[in-house]
């Protein structure tokens, strides 16, 4: 843990359900009903006297104003000759059910009771501090083997109470106490502290300190006290500072109304007052008890337990653990100023009860006229060092501290922010909204995952506001290490409005429920490594069936990865992605980022699924794999669905750009509802290099993704535009390029080419991965086509209903018009087609283009009216 860490009583969390030895009666020596503390040695306090009358032991401080220390049992301390307090009683600090122990304080002095018997201390009866100076005489019980406060016990301590599961028998530990601080060292300590339901601590004043090694279990309930019903554990609402510590070593500096903890352990300099490292030894040094845990069951729906004083914003009220925390009750965490409540290290804070941070409708807190914190933000984790409410890892942003809002758990807050290792919600997060305050949800994780499931809702934050209800911001960041995931699967859809964008950063994203970003963008930032030349980090983005992701624009990886290294993301889209745009601008959906020397390398691996993308502009940057929705062996039935936006009920146009840069054959197969344009981005159909031993001819190389298939089918019109890929042919013209089959179809509209199409990468292309097919009733193309030597160019009408792909091999009905001419009645002026064919006279060339007088296609038919590509 963080060494020598000073905090304003920032409490750290309670942990998992406590199955502690202290909870098992068999672990204890039997305590009789009338048993009193016995064999007490007065180590410090010269005017301490005592007496036993019946079942009552009275210990009196007549005139001491300095700390009093009493050792119960164990080896007699060197400073005392014999036990002077109930010397014939049973050794140890135990109080039976029918017994009473009274500390009578005529003068103000803190009292430390050290049980040195080696057995846990059991307080089952009555412990009282009385007298004229009772309000200035806190009482402490220390036992390295554990402490139990039983049901039916009554503790009255107006000056404060400390239950410390630690060995404070050494002279150095006691010197710290005598100097005005309470040492908390868990060296050699076991057992923990348990306060059972039914114990009455309602008359503890000023400060309550519960510190244990291992497990601390604090159970509260309503009890009858002095003729009326009160809550058994005092809290901030009564002006009592409560500190619950499981395993964090250091010393407490009591001071009304603030109790602070200075965290130290054996790895840090041991300093307090005149004590220094040089005069500490192995008999005493501050030690943590790692993996300790706290279970807290305080408060009810009708009466939440106040962790922070709503009037003073009292610091020093809270719970902290070197391990896990579990809240099973109903805790109020409102404040007026900075005040800490929970803090935990390396463990998990599990909430199965209620954490109340706000005053929104549905909150279980009781309203008062003095409350001014409507819409308070619940800070879970580490938002800023040294302030706010809940820490997941002390006051440093360590890779520690997870939070689980379990099934049945409820968080009431104006907004919610969490920083830690991992965050999960399976219960309810309820945030309040008013006319001037809109909630946000922000989660950042350093090593684990984010799971936003259960229920996330927005309700009235002041009891007056009546809607509309929405989140003002949503940011889920799990991109600190490779493999982290973000899951959103809430019971009802999430709505983020007000113009804010939503950002999700992670290796893997799973959207199981709908998310609407009204007036803002959705941004997915994939995790990548810091080294730009490192192996890529592969992840996934999944949108579940029935879920909708809607935003003005969708930037899926296009904003760049967290680091400059490569990030490969596969997209499984089974729901609906919608880029709504604005009233003046169509929405954009961008997948992947451009690869340059200065930008991040966010690439698209595969895009698949039975869902759809709706956008005015759809861009696939750095496509490494395929885009399709394979359902059958019929290629035309396997298109991934793309929807053009509609305007006034009429289908609009989607503008598609695809940059294919894979290292193996790729498939791009989309079915477009509406009209579309498509360009080939930075895709190239062929590569070149300088020839070996022949300067006249360029040497052509197959691209890494040769033999790819491009199938684009629109049920409206389709326009084919030039891309921006390099002209490796040396043609000096803009080209639409693809290294393989090009199949373009317009079902009911027009098919138009506005640039030359080039898919030639060799004289002999793979069967089924070559050729250019334009399928439409009306085709317009006056630009050249450059294709492979064994391929064909087909201009045809759409297939008849029910005609399968296999039948199309033998049946190509004429289009109704080509370049405005009916091919049955006139010459349509077909575009010039250039074929790549071998040139045996060119040395060291994979293939070259040469002029031939004739060309016979694969069916044995002569290709007519064609000109073959030649290079100088």
PDB file of C-alpha atoms in Angstrom, residues 361-587:
ATOM      1  CA  UNK A 361     -37.337  11.055  -5.840  1.00  0.00           C
ATOM      2  CA  UNK A 362     -37.123   7.502  -4.633  1.00  0.00           C
ATOM      3  CA  UNK A 363     -34.167   8.120  -2.378  1.00  0.00           C
ATOM      4  CA  UNK A 364     -34.675   6.596   1.034  1.00  0.00           C
ATOM      5  CA  UNK A 365     -33.226   9.591   2.883  1.00  0.00           C
ATOM      6  CA  UNK A 366     -35.392  11.773   5.064  1.00  0.00           C
ATOM      7  CA  UNK A 367     -35.515  15.334   3.759  1.00  0.00           C
ATOM      8  CA  UNK A 368     -34.725  18.270   6.033  1.00  0.00           C
ATOM      9  CA  UNK A 369     -34.738  21.997   5.369  1.00  0.00           C
ATOM     10  CA  UNK A 370     -30.981  22.259   5.913  1.00  0.00           C
ATOM     11  CA  UNK A 371     -30.026  19.898   3.136  1.00  0.00           C
ATOM     12  CA  UNK A 372     -28.468  21.695   0.187  1.00  0.00           C
ATOM     13  CA  UNK A 373     -26.793  18.867  -1.733  1.00  0.00           C
ATOM     14  CA  UNK A 374     -29.503  17.876  -4.195  1.00  0.00           C
ATOM     15  CA  UNK A 375     -27.793  16.082  -7.057  1.00  0.00           C
ATOM     16  CA  UNK A 376     -24.642  15.232  -5.133  1.00  0.00           C
ATOM     17  CA  UNK A 377     -22.130  13.276  -7.164  1.00  0.00           C
ATOM     18  CA  UNK A 378     -21.261   9.818  -5.903  1.00  0.00           C
ATOM     19  CA  UNK A 379     -17.514   9.493  -6.360  1.00  0.00           C
ATOM     20  CA  UNK A 380     -16.652   5.809  -6.138  1.00  0.00           C
ATOM     21  CA  UNK A 381     -12.976   5.182  -6.537  1.00  0.00           C
ATOM     22  CA  UNK A 382     -10.355   7.874  -6.929  1.00  0.00           C
ATOM     23  CA  UNK A 383     -11.661  10.973  -8.723  1.00  0.00           C
ATOM     24  CA  UNK A 384      -9.144  13.336  -7.106  1.00  0.00           C
ATOM     25  CA  UNK A 385      -6.569  12.743  -4.415  1.00  0.00           C
ATOM     26  CA  UNK A 386      -7.627  13.755  -0.937  1.00  0.00           C
ATOM     27  CA  UNK A 387     -11.259  14.640  -1.563  1.00  0.00           C
ATOM     28  CA  UNK A 388     -14.785  13.418  -2.142  1.00  0.00           C
ATOM     29  CA  UNK A 389     -16.390  10.234  -1.092  1.00  0.00           C
ATOM     30  CA  UNK A 390     -15.315   6.738  -2.042  1.00  0.00           C
ATOM     31  CA  UNK A 391     -11.845   5.570  -2.978  1.00  0.00           C
ATOM     32  CA  UNK A 392     -11.042   2.327  -4.699  1.00  0.00           C
ATOM     33  CA  UNK A 393      -7.361   2.316  -3.834  1.00  0.00           C
ATOM     34  CA  UNK A 394      -6.347   4.865  -1.188  1.00  0.00           C
ATOM     35  CA  UNK A 395      -5.690   8.302  -2.643  1.00  0.00           C
ATOM     36  CA  UNK A 396      -3.453   7.049  -5.438  1.00  0.00           C
ATOM     37  CA  UNK A 397      -4.721   5.809  -8.826  1.00  0.00           C
ATOM     38  CA  UNK A 398      -3.405   2.290  -8.291  1.00  0.00           C
ATOM     39  CA  UNK A 399      -4.498  -0.801 -10.193  1.00  0.00           C
ATOM     40  CA  UNK A 400      -6.615  -1.814  -7.248  1.00  0.00           C
ATOM     41  CA  UNK A 401     -10.040  -1.402  -5.770  1.00  0.00           C
ATOM     42  CA  UNK A 402     -13.056  -2.887  -7.552  1.00  0.00           C
ATOM     43  CA  UNK A 403     -16.724  -2.082  -7.036  1.00  0.00           C
ATOM     44  CA  UNK A 404     -19.753  -4.333  -7.450  1.00  0.00           C
ATOM     45  CA  UNK A 405     -23.290  -3.048  -7.069  1.00  0.00           C
ATOM     46  CA  UNK A 406     -24.799  -6.507  -6.677  1.00  0.00           C
ATOM     47  CA  UNK A 407     -28.314  -7.684  -7.430  1.00  0.00           C
ATOM     48  CA  UNK A 408     -30.551  -5.884  -4.944  1.00  0.00           C
ATOM     49  CA  UNK A 409     -27.984  -3.120  -4.441  1.00  0.00           C
ATOM     50  CA  UNK A 410     -29.105   0.486  -4.900  1.00  0.00           C
ATOM     51  CA  UNK A 411     -27.063   3.642  -5.501  1.00  0.00           C
ATOM     52  CA  UNK A 412     -28.914   6.951  -5.223  1.00  0.00           C
ATOM     53  CA  UNK A 413     -26.879   9.846  -6.594  1.00  0.00           C
ATOM     54  CA  UNK A 414     -27.053  13.004  -8.622  1.00  0.00           C
ATOM     55  CA  UNK A 415     -24.190  11.677 -10.749  1.00  0.00           C
ATOM     56  CA  UNK A 416     -21.843   8.721 -10.422  1.00  0.00           C
ATOM     57  CA  UNK A 417     -18.089   8.632 -11.016  1.00  0.00           C
ATOM     58  CA  UNK A 418     -15.842   5.658 -10.277  1.00  0.00           C
ATOM     59  CA  UNK A 419     -12.119   5.083 -10.701  1.00  0.00           C
ATOM     60  CA  UNK A 420     -10.509   1.820  -9.666  1.00  0.00           C
ATOM     61  CA  UNK A 421      -9.672  -1.636 -10.946  1.00  0.00           C
ATOM     62  CA  UNK A 422     -13.096  -2.877 -12.085  1.00  0.00           C
ATOM     63  CA  UNK A 423     -16.752  -1.844 -11.887  1.00  0.00           C
ATOM     64  CA  UNK A 424     -19.933  -3.906 -12.170  1.00  0.00           C
ATOM     65  CA  UNK A 425     -23.565  -2.978 -11.727  1.00  0.00           C
ATOM     66  CA  UNK A 426     -26.147  -5.746 -11.437  1.00  0.00           C
ATOM     67  CA  UNK A 427     -28.459  -3.792  -9.159  1.00  0.00           C
ATOM     68  CA  UNK A 428     -29.862  -0.276  -9.558  1.00  0.00           C
ATOM     69  CA  UNK A 429     -28.126   3.017 -10.176  1.00  0.00           C
ATOM     70  CA  UNK A 430     -30.612   5.841  -9.743  1.00  0.00           C
ATOM     71  CA  UNK A 431     -29.536   9.378 -10.591  1.00  0.00           C
ATOM     72  CA  UNK A 432     -31.379  12.617  -9.961  1.00  0.00           C
ATOM     73  CA  UNK A 433     -32.132  15.401 -12.428  1.00  0.00           C
ATOM     74  CA  UNK A 434     -33.418  18.914 -11.841  1.00  0.00           C
ATOM     75  CA  UNK A 435     -33.980  21.966 -14.006  1.00  0.00           C
ATOM     76  CA  UNK A 436     -30.371  23.040 -13.389  1.00  0.00           C
ATOM     77  CA  UNK A 437     -28.560  19.737 -12.902  1.00  0.00           C
ATOM     78  CA  UNK A 438     -28.335  16.764 -15.262  1.00  0.00           C
ATOM     79  CA  UNK A 439     -26.567  13.574 -14.135  1.00  0.00           C
ATOM     80  CA  UNK A 440     -23.606  11.839 -15.745  1.00  0.00           C
ATOM     81  CA  UNK A 441     -22.050   8.392 -15.418  1.00  0.00           C
ATOM     82  CA  UNK A 442     -18.253   8.142 -15.656  1.00  0.00           C
ATOM     83  CA  UNK A 443     -16.242   4.982 -14.970  1.00  0.00           C
ATOM     84  CA  UNK A 444     -12.484   4.515 -15.447  1.00  0.00           C
ATOM     85  CA  UNK A 445     -10.781   1.196 -14.725  1.00  0.00           C
ATOM     86  CA  UNK A 446      -7.060   0.513 -14.492  1.00  0.00           C
ATOM     87  CA  UNK A 447      -6.943  -3.263 -14.892  1.00  0.00           C
ATOM     88  CA  UNK A 448     -10.378  -4.899 -14.856  1.00  0.00           C
ATOM     89  CA  UNK A 449     -13.655  -4.697 -16.751  1.00  0.00           C
ATOM     90  CA  UNK A 450     -16.694  -2.427 -16.723  1.00  0.00           C
ATOM     91  CA  UNK A 451     -20.128  -4.042 -16.650  1.00  0.00           C
ATOM     92  CA  UNK A 452     -23.123  -1.697 -16.685  1.00  0.00           C
ATOM     93  CA  UNK A 453     -26.050  -4.083 -16.362  1.00  0.00           C
ATOM     94  CA  UNK A 454     -29.019  -4.082 -14.007  1.00  0.00           C
ATOM     95  CA  UNK A 455     -30.995  -0.846 -14.015  1.00  0.00           C
ATOM     96  CA  UNK A 456     -29.685   2.654 -14.706  1.00  0.00           C
ATOM     97  CA  UNK A 457     -32.400   5.278 -14.403  1.00  0.00           C
ATOM     98  CA  UNK A 458     -32.814   9.030 -14.083  1.00  0.00           C
ATOM     99  CA  UNK A 459     -35.534  10.411 -11.817  1.00  0.00           C
ATOM    100  CA  UNK A 460     -36.482  13.764 -10.324  1.00  0.00           C
ATOM    101  CA  UNK A 461     -33.636  15.087  -8.206  1.00  0.00           C
ATOM    102  CA  UNK A 462     -35.657  17.666  -6.336  1.00  0.00           C
ATOM    103  CA  UNK A 463     -39.153  16.240  -6.333  1.00  0.00           C
ATOM    104  CA  UNK A 464     -40.268  19.042  -8.663  1.00  0.00           C
ATOM    105  CA  UNK A 465     -38.617  18.369 -12.005  1.00  0.00           C
ATOM    106  CA  UNK A 466     -40.821  16.182 -14.193  1.00  0.00           C
ATOM    107  CA  UNK A 467     -38.789  15.532 -17.325  1.00  0.00           C
ATOM    108  CA  UNK A 468     -37.574  14.790 -19.853  1.00  0.00           C
ATOM    109  CA  UNK A 469     -35.052  12.584 -18.084  1.00  0.00           C
ATOM    110  CA  UNK A 470     -31.652  11.760 -19.576  1.00  0.00           C
ATOM    111  CA  UNK A 471     -27.941  11.507 -18.864  1.00  0.00           C
ATOM    112  CA  UNK A 472     -25.793  14.496 -19.718  1.00  0.00           C
ATOM    113  CA  UNK A 473     -22.675  12.382 -20.150  1.00  0.00           C
ATOM    114  CA  UNK A 474     -21.481   8.786 -20.353  1.00  0.00           C
ATOM    115  CA  UNK A 475     -17.815   7.819 -20.378  1.00  0.00           C
ATOM    116  CA  UNK A 476     -16.626   4.249 -19.862  1.00  0.00           C
ATOM    117  CA  UNK A 477     -12.864   3.868 -19.988  1.00  0.00           C
ATOM    118  CA  UNK A 478     -11.242   0.431 -19.665  1.00  0.00           C
ATOM    119  CA  UNK A 479      -8.256   0.975 -21.924  1.00  0.00           C
ATOM    120  CA  UNK A 480      -5.340   0.838 -19.509  1.00  0.00           C
ATOM    121  CA  UNK A 481      -4.305  -2.752 -20.250  1.00  0.00           C
ATOM    122  CA  UNK A 482      -4.889  -5.177 -23.097  1.00  0.00           C
ATOM    123  CA  UNK A 483      -7.978  -7.353 -22.865  1.00  0.00           C
ATOM    124  CA  UNK A 484     -10.205  -5.083 -20.755  1.00  0.00           C
ATOM    125  CA  UNK A 485     -13.894  -5.105 -21.649  1.00  0.00           C
ATOM    126  CA  UNK A 486     -16.866  -2.772 -21.409  1.00  0.00           C
ATOM    127  CA  UNK A 487     -20.359  -4.308 -21.278  1.00  0.00           C
ATOM    128  CA  UNK A 488     -23.588  -2.302 -21.370  1.00  0.00           C
ATOM    129  CA  UNK A 489     -26.673  -4.432 -20.867  1.00  0.00           C
ATOM    130  CA  UNK A 490     -29.197  -2.425 -18.888  1.00  0.00           C
ATOM    131  CA  UNK A 491     -32.814  -3.354 -18.258  1.00  0.00           C
ATOM    132  CA  UNK A 492     -33.973  -0.217 -20.088  1.00  0.00           C
ATOM    133  CA  UNK A 493     -32.272   1.754 -22.888  1.00  0.00           C
ATOM    134  CA  UNK A 494     -29.841   4.523 -21.974  1.00  0.00           C
ATOM    135  CA  UNK A 495     -30.449   8.041 -23.272  1.00  0.00           C
ATOM    136  CA  UNK A 496     -27.651  10.614 -23.338  1.00  0.00           C
ATOM    137  CA  UNK A 497     -28.733  14.070 -24.431  1.00  0.00           C
ATOM    138  CA  UNK A 498     -27.766  17.706 -24.176  1.00  0.00           C
ATOM    139  CA  UNK A 499     -25.146  17.664 -26.942  1.00  0.00           C
ATOM    140  CA  UNK A 500     -22.579  15.556 -25.109  1.00  0.00           C
ATOM    141  CA  UNK A 501     -20.736  12.750 -26.848  1.00  0.00           C
ATOM    142  CA  UNK A 502     -20.376   9.256 -25.423  1.00  0.00           C
ATOM    143  CA  UNK A 503     -16.953   7.637 -25.278  1.00  0.00           C
ATOM    144  CA  UNK A 504     -16.187   3.968 -24.681  1.00  0.00           C
ATOM    145  CA  UNK A 505     -12.548   2.881 -24.605  1.00  0.00           C
ATOM    146  CA  UNK A 506     -11.566  -0.776 -24.258  1.00  0.00           C
ATOM    147  CA  UNK A 507     -10.186  -3.786 -26.068  1.00  0.00           C
ATOM    148  CA  UNK A 508     -13.628  -5.401 -26.193  1.00  0.00           C
ATOM    149  CA  UNK A 509     -17.078  -3.797 -26.161  1.00  0.00           C
ATOM    150  CA  UNK A 510     -20.403  -5.606 -25.731  1.00  0.00           C
ATOM    151  CA  UNK A 511     -23.598  -3.595 -26.147  1.00  0.00           C
ATOM    152  CA  UNK A 512     -26.473  -5.810 -25.105  1.00  0.00           C
ATOM    153  CA  UNK A 513     -29.027  -3.012 -24.734  1.00  0.00           C
ATOM    154  CA  UNK A 514     -29.879   0.137 -26.650  1.00  0.00           C
ATOM    155  CA  UNK A 515     -27.956   3.386 -26.305  1.00  0.00           C
ATOM    156  CA  UNK A 516     -29.161   6.659 -27.805  1.00  0.00           C
ATOM    157  CA  UNK A 517     -26.909   9.716 -27.992  1.00  0.00           C
ATOM    158  CA  UNK A 518     -29.175  12.626 -28.868  1.00  0.00           C
ATOM    159  CA  UNK A 519     -27.311  15.611 -30.269  1.00  0.00           C
ATOM    160  CA  UNK A 520     -23.875  14.071 -29.750  1.00  0.00           C
ATOM    161  CA  UNK A 521     -21.492  11.518 -31.219  1.00  0.00           C
ATOM    162  CA  UNK A 522     -20.609   7.988 -30.179  1.00  0.00           C
ATOM    163  CA  UNK A 523     -16.869   7.306 -30.025  1.00  0.00           C
ATOM    164  CA  UNK A 524     -15.214   3.930 -29.591  1.00  0.00           C
ATOM    165  CA  UNK A 525     -11.493   4.079 -28.850  1.00  0.00           C
ATOM    166  CA  UNK A 526      -9.788   0.669 -29.014  1.00  0.00           C
ATOM    167  CA  UNK A 527      -6.854  -0.130 -26.758  1.00  0.00           C
ATOM    168  CA  UNK A 528      -3.465  -0.551 -28.384  1.00  0.00           C
ATOM    169  CA  UNK A 529       0.091  -0.936 -27.178  1.00  0.00           C
ATOM    170  CA  UNK A 530       2.466   2.006 -26.766  1.00  0.00           C
ATOM    171  CA  UNK A 531       4.959   0.712 -29.332  1.00  0.00           C
ATOM    172  CA  UNK A 532       3.829   1.480 -32.869  1.00  0.00           C
ATOM    173  CA  UNK A 533       5.812  -1.485 -34.190  1.00  0.00           C
ATOM    174  CA  UNK A 534       4.505  -3.998 -31.650  1.00  0.00           C
ATOM    175  CA  UNK A 535       2.178  -6.881 -32.369  1.00  0.00           C
ATOM    176  CA  UNK A 536      -1.430  -5.707 -32.744  1.00  0.00           C
ATOM    177  CA  UNK A 537      -3.988  -5.935 -29.967  1.00  0.00           C
ATOM    178  CA  UNK A 538      -7.031  -7.803 -31.260  1.00  0.00           C
ATOM    179  CA  UNK A 539     -10.457  -7.002 -29.846  1.00  0.00           C
ATOM    180  CA  UNK A 540     -14.147  -7.079 -30.625  1.00  0.00           C
ATOM    181  CA  UNK A 541     -17.147  -4.769 -30.736  1.00  0.00           C
ATOM    182  CA  UNK A 542     -20.504  -6.549 -30.423  1.00  0.00           C
ATOM    183  CA  UNK A 543     -23.986  -5.034 -30.785  1.00  0.00           C
ATOM    184  CA  UNK A 544     -26.614  -7.547 -29.706  1.00  0.00           C
ATOM    185  CA  UNK A 545     -29.727  -8.481 -31.643  1.00  0.00           C
ATOM    186  CA  UNK A 546     -32.593  -6.134 -30.809  1.00  0.00           C
ATOM    187  CA  UNK A 547     -30.271  -3.406 -29.524  1.00  0.00           C
ATOM    188  CA  UNK A 548     -29.864  -0.022 -31.224  1.00  0.00           C
ATOM    189  CA  UNK A 549     -26.822   2.246 -31.090  1.00  0.00           C
ATOM    190  CA  UNK A 550     -27.847   5.696 -32.261  1.00  0.00           C
ATOM    191  CA  UNK A 551     -25.865   8.954 -32.364  1.00  0.00           C
ATOM    192  CA  UNK A 552     -25.319  11.957 -34.597  1.00  0.00           C
ATOM    193  CA  UNK A 553     -22.128  10.314 -35.869  1.00  0.00           C
ATOM    194  CA  UNK A 554     -20.571   6.933 -35.109  1.00  0.00           C
ATOM    195  CA  UNK A 555     -16.789   6.881 -34.788  1.00  0.00           C
ATOM    196  CA  UNK A 556     -15.823   3.249 -34.300  1.00  0.00           C
ATOM    197  CA  UNK A 557     -12.080   3.319 -33.868  1.00  0.00           C
ATOM    198  CA  UNK A 558     -11.698   6.296 -36.131  1.00  0.00           C
ATOM    199  CA  UNK A 559     -10.814   8.569 -33.225  1.00  0.00           C
ATOM    200  CA  UNK A 560      -7.609   6.585 -32.848  1.00  0.00           C
ATOM    201  CA  UNK A 561      -6.508   3.972 -30.397  1.00  0.00           C
ATOM    202  CA  UNK A 562      -5.384   4.920 -26.904  1.00  0.00           C
ATOM    203  CA  UNK A 563      -1.745   4.334 -27.867  1.00  0.00           C
ATOM    204  CA  UNK A 564       0.054   4.541 -31.224  1.00  0.00           C
ATOM    205  CA  UNK A 565       0.422   0.778 -31.708  1.00  0.00           C
ATOM    206  CA  UNK A 566      -1.880  -1.222 -33.990  1.00  0.00           C
ATOM    207  CA  UNK A 567      -5.347  -2.222 -32.797  1.00  0.00           C
ATOM    208  CA  UNK A 568      -7.396  -4.773 -34.734  1.00  0.00           C
ATOM    209  CA  UNK A 569     -11.117  -4.844 -33.991  1.00  0.00           C
ATOM    210  CA  UNK A 570     -13.765  -7.229 -35.291  1.00  0.00           C
ATOM    211  CA  UNK A 571     -17.321  -5.893 -35.349  1.00  0.00           C
ATOM    212  CA  UNK A 572     -20.279  -8.233 -34.808  1.00  0.00           C
ATOM    213  CA  UNK A 573     -23.368  -6.165 -35.529  1.00  0.00           C
ATOM    214  CA  UNK A 574     -26.608  -8.022 -34.887  1.00  0.00           C
ATOM    215  CA  UNK A 575     -28.587  -4.932 -33.885  1.00  0.00           C
ATOM    216  CA  UNK A 576     -29.060  -1.539 -35.527  1.00  0.00           C
ATOM    217  CA  UNK A 577     -26.394   1.155 -35.756  1.00  0.00           C
ATOM    218  CA  UNK A 578     -27.803   4.528 -36.783  1.00  0.00           C
ATOM    219  CA  UNK A 579     -25.899   7.742 -37.523  1.00  0.00           C
ATOM    220  CA  UNK A 580     -28.757  10.233 -37.379  1.00  0.00           C
ATOM    221  CA  UNK A 581     -26.852  13.320 -38.518  1.00  0.00           C
ATOM    222  CA  UNK A 582     -28.369  16.770 -38.120  1.00  0.00           C
ATOM    223  CA  UNK A 583     -31.105  18.598 -39.967  1.00  0.00           C
ATOM    224  CA  UNK A 584     -28.482  19.900 -42.413  1.00  0.00           C
ATOM    225  CA  UNK A 585     -25.848  17.149 -42.473  1.00  0.00           C
ATOM    226  CA  UNK A 586     -26.266  13.396 -42.940  1.00  0.00           C
ATOM    227  CA  UNK A 587     -24.768  11.208 -40.238  1.00  0.00           C
TER     228      UNK A 587
END
